[in-house]
Each structure stands twice: as C-alpha cells, then as structure tokens.
PDB file of C-alpha atoms in Angstrom:
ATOM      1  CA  UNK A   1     -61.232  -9.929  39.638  1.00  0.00           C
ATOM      2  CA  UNK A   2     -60.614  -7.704  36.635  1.00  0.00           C
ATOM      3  CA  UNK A   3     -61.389  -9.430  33.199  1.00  0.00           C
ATOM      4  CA  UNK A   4     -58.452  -9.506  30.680  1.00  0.00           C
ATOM      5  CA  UNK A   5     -59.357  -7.952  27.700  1.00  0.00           C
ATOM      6  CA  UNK A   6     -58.928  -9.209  24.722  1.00  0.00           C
ATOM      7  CA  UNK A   7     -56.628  -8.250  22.550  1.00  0.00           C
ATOM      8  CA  UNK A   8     -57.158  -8.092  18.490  1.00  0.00           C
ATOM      9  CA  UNK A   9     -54.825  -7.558  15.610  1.00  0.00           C
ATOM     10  CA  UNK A  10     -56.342  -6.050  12.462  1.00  0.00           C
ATOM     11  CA  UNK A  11     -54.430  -6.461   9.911  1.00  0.00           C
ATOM     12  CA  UNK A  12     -54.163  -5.612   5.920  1.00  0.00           C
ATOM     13  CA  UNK A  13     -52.024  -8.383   3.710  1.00  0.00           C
ATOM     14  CA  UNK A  14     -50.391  -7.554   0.477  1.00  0.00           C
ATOM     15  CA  UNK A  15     -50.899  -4.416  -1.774  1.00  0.00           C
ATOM     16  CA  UNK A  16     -54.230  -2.917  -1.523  1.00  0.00           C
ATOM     17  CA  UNK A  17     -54.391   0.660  -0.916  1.00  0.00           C
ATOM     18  CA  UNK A  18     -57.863   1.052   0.691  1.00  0.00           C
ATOM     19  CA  UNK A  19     -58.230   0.776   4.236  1.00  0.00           C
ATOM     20  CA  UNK A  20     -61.509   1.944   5.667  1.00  0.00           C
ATOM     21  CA  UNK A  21     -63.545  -1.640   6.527  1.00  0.00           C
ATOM     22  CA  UNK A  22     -60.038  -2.371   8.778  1.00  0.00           C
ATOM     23  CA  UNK A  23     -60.344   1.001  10.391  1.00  0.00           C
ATOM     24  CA  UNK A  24     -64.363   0.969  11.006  1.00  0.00           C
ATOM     25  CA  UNK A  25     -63.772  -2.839  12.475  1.00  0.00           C
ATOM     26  CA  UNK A  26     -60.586  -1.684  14.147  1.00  0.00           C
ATOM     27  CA  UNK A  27     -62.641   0.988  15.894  1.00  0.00           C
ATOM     28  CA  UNK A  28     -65.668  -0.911  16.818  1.00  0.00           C
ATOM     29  CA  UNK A  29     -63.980  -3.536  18.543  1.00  0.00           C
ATOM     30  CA  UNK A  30     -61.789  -0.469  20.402  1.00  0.00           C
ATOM     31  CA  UNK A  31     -65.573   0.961  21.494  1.00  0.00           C
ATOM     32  CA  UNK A  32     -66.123  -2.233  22.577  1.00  0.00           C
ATOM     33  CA  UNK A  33     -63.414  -2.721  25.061  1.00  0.00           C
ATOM     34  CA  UNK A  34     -60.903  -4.942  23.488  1.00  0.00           C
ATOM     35  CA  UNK A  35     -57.431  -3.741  22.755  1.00  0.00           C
ATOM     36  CA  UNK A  36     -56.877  -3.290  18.946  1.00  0.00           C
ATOM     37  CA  UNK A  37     -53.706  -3.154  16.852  1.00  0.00           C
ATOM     38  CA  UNK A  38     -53.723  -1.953  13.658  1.00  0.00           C
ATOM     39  CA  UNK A  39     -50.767  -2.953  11.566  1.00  0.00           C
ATOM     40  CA  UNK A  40     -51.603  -0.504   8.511  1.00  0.00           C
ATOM     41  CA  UNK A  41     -50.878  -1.327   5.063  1.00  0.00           C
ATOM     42  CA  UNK A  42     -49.083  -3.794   2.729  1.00  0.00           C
ATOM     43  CA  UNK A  43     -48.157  -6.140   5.318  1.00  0.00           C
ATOM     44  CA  UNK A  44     -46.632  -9.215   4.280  1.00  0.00           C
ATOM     45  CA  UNK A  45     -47.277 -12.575   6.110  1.00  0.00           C
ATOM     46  CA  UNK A  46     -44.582 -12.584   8.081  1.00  0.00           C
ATOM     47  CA  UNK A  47     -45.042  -9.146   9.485  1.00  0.00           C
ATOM     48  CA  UNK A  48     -48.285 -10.041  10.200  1.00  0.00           C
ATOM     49  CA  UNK A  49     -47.620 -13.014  12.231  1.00  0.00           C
ATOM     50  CA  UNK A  50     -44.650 -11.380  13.574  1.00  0.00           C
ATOM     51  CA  UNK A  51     -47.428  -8.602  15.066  1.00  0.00           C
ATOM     52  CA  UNK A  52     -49.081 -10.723  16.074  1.00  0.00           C
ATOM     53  CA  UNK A  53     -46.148 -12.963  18.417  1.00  0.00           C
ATOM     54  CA  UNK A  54     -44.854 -10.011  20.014  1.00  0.00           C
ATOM     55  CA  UNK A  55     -48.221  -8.512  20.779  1.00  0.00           C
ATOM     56  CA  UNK A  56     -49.741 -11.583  22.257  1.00  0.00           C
ATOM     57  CA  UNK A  57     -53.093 -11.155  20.746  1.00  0.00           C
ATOM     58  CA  UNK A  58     -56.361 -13.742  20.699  1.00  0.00           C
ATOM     59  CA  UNK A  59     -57.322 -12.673  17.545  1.00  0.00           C
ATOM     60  CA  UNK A  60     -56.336 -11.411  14.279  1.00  0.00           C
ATOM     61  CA  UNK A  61     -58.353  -9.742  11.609  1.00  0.00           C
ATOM     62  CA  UNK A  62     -57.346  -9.662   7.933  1.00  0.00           C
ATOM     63  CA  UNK A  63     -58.971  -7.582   5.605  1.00  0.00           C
ATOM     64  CA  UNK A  64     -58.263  -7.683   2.194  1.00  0.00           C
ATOM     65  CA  UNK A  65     -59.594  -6.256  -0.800  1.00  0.00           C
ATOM     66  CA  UNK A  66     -57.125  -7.168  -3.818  1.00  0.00           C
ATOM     67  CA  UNK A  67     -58.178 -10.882  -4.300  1.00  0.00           C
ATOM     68  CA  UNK A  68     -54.740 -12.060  -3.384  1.00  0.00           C
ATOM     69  CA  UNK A  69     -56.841 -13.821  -0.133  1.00  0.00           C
ATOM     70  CA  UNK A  70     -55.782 -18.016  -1.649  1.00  0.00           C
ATOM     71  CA  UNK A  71     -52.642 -16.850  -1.877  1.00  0.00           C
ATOM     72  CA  UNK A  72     -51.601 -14.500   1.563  1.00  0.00           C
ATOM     73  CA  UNK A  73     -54.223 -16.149   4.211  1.00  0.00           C
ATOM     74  CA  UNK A  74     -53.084 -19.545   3.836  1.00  0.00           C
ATOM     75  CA  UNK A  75     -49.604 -18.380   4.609  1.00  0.00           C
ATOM     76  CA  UNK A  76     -50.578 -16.637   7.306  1.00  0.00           C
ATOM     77  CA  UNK A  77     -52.153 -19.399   8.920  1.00  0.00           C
ATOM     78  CA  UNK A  78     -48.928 -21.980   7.892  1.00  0.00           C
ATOM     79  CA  UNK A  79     -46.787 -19.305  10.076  1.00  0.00           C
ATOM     80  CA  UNK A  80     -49.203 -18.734  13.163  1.00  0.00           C
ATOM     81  CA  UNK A  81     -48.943 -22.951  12.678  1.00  0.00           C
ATOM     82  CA  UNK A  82     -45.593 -23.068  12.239  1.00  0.00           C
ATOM     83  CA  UNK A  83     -44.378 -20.387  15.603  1.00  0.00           C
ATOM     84  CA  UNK A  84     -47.079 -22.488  17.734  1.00  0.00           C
ATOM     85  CA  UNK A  85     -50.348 -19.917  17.316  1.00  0.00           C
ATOM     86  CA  UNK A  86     -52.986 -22.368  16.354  1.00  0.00           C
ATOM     87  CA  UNK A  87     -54.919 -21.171  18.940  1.00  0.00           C
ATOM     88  CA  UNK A  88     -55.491 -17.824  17.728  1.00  0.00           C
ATOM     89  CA  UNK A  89     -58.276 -17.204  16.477  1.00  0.00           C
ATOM     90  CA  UNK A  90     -58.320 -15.797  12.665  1.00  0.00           C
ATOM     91  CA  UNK A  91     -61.141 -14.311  10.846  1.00  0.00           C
ATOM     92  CA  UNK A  92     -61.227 -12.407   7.755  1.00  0.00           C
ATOM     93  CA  UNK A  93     -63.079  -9.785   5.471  1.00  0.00           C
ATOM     94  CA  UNK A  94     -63.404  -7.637   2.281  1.00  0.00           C
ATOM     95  CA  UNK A  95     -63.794  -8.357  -0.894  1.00  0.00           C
ATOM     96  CA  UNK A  96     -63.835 -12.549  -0.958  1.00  0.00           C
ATOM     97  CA  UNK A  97     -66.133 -14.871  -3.164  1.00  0.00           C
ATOM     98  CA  UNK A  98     -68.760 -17.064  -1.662  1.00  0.00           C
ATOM     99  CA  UNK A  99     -66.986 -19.962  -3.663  1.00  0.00           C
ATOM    100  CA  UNK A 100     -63.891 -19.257  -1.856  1.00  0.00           C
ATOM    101  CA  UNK A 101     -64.959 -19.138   1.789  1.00  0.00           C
ATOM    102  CA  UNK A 102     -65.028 -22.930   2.351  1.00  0.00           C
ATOM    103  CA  UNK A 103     -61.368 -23.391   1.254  1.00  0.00           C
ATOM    104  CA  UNK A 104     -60.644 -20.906   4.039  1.00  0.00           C
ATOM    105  CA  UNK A 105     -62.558 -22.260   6.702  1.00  0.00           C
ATOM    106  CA  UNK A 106     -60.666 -25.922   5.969  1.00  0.00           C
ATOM    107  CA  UNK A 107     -57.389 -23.487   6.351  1.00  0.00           C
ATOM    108  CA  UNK A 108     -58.128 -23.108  10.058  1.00  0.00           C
ATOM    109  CA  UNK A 109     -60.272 -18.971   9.153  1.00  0.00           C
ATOM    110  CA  UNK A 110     -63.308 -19.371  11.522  1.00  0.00           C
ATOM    111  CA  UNK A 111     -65.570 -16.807   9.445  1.00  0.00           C
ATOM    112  CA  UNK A 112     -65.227 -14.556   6.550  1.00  0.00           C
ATOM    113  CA  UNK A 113     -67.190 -11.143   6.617  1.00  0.00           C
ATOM    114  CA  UNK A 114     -68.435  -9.793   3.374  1.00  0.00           C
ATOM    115  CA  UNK A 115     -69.537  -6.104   2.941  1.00  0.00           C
ATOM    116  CA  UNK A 116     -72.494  -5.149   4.678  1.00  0.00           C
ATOM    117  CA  UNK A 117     -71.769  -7.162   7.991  1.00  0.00           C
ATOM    118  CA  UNK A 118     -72.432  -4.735  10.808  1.00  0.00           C
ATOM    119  CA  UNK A 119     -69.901  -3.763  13.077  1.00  0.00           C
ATOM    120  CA  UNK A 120     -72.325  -5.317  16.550  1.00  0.00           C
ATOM    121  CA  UNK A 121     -72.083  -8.669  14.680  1.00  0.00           C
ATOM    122  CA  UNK A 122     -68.606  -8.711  14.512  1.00  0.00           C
ATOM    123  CA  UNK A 123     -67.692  -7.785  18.199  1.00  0.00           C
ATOM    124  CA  UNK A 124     -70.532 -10.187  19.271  1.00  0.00           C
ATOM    125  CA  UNK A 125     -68.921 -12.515  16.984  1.00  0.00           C
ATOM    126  CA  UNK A 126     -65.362 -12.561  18.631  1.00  0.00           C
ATOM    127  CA  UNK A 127     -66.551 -12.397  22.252  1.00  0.00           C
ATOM    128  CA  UNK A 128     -68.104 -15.316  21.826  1.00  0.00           C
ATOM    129  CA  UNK A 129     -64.954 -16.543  19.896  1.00  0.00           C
ATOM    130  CA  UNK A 130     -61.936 -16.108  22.482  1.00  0.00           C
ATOM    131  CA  UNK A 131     -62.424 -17.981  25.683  1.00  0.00           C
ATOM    132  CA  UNK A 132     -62.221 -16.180  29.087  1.00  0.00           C
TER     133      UNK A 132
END
C-alpha cells in the first residue's frame, strides 16, 4: 500500500518582503517527498488558514521575519481552532526571540526554528510530527 504523503503549507504572514528561509524550507521538504504549498507573500491570517482548509494539509509553516509573530500566529492558530484544524500541526521560523517562543508553544506552535536550523532537521522534524 502506497504511503500518503504529507502535505505542508509554507506560509509568510503580514508584510515582510524577504522570502528566502520559506523557499529553502519549502524546497527541502519538496526533496524530501512531501507535497509543499507555498502561499507567497503578505498573507493575512485568514488567507492562510483559508490555504490551508481547501488544501487539506498536515502541516503549516510560518515564517516570519517582521516581528509581527504575537500578533499574526496567535490568530492563525484561533482560526485553524475556530474552522475545526486543531490537529494540524503548526510550526514556525525566522526572526523570533528566545523570550517569545514559550508564549507560542502555550498557543498550540509545536517548535519555532531560528536561523541556522538545517534544512535535515526540519524534515526529520515533521516526519516525526504528522502521524501515518
């Protein structure tokens, strides 16, 4: 029996204009077999979630760089909540404090990626994440 792959959105909330860490992870989970969506930039929440309903993904990505992460990624996660996608699993990267991580773990993001997290620990990261 053929194994379903899993299926990832990466996407970029609010206004930052830089969009290279989304496209390297976007890529390396691609090489790695799983099916990848790439929403682009300035996404709001809703788009995002949105995205994420109508592609029926296990995972979503957010990358963000601007510092607006308090703000957009708990409204992210109140939507997936809200249209019945708790179970997706969220994880996040860029630019984000230390000092801020724990108050988005507690928000339902299972693990924030700083700069300098390689690509092989990230796809080993969400295989292990989505069940089979």
């Amino acid at each position: 029996m053929k194994e379903k792959k899993i299926r990832v959105l990466v996407a970029k909330p609010g206004l930052d204009s830089h969009d290279r860490g989304a496209k390297i992870v976007a890529r390396a989970l691609r090489d790695a077999g799983m099916e990848v969506i790439y929403t682009g930039l300035r996404q709001t929440p809703e788009q995002i979630v949105e995205t994420a309903l109508q592609e029926d993904v296990d995972v979503i990505g957010l990358s963000i760089l601007s510092g607006a992460h308090t703000t957009l990624f708990p409204k992210v996660m109140q939507l997936l909540k809200k249209k019945g996608m708790s179970d997706v699993m969220v994880f996040a990267g860029g630019i984000i404090p230390e000092e801020d991580i724990p108050a988005l773990k507690k928000i339902g993001i299972k693990e924030v990626f700083g700069p300098g997290t390689t690509t092989s620990t990230l796809v080993e990261y969400v295989r292990k994440g989505v069940p089979k």
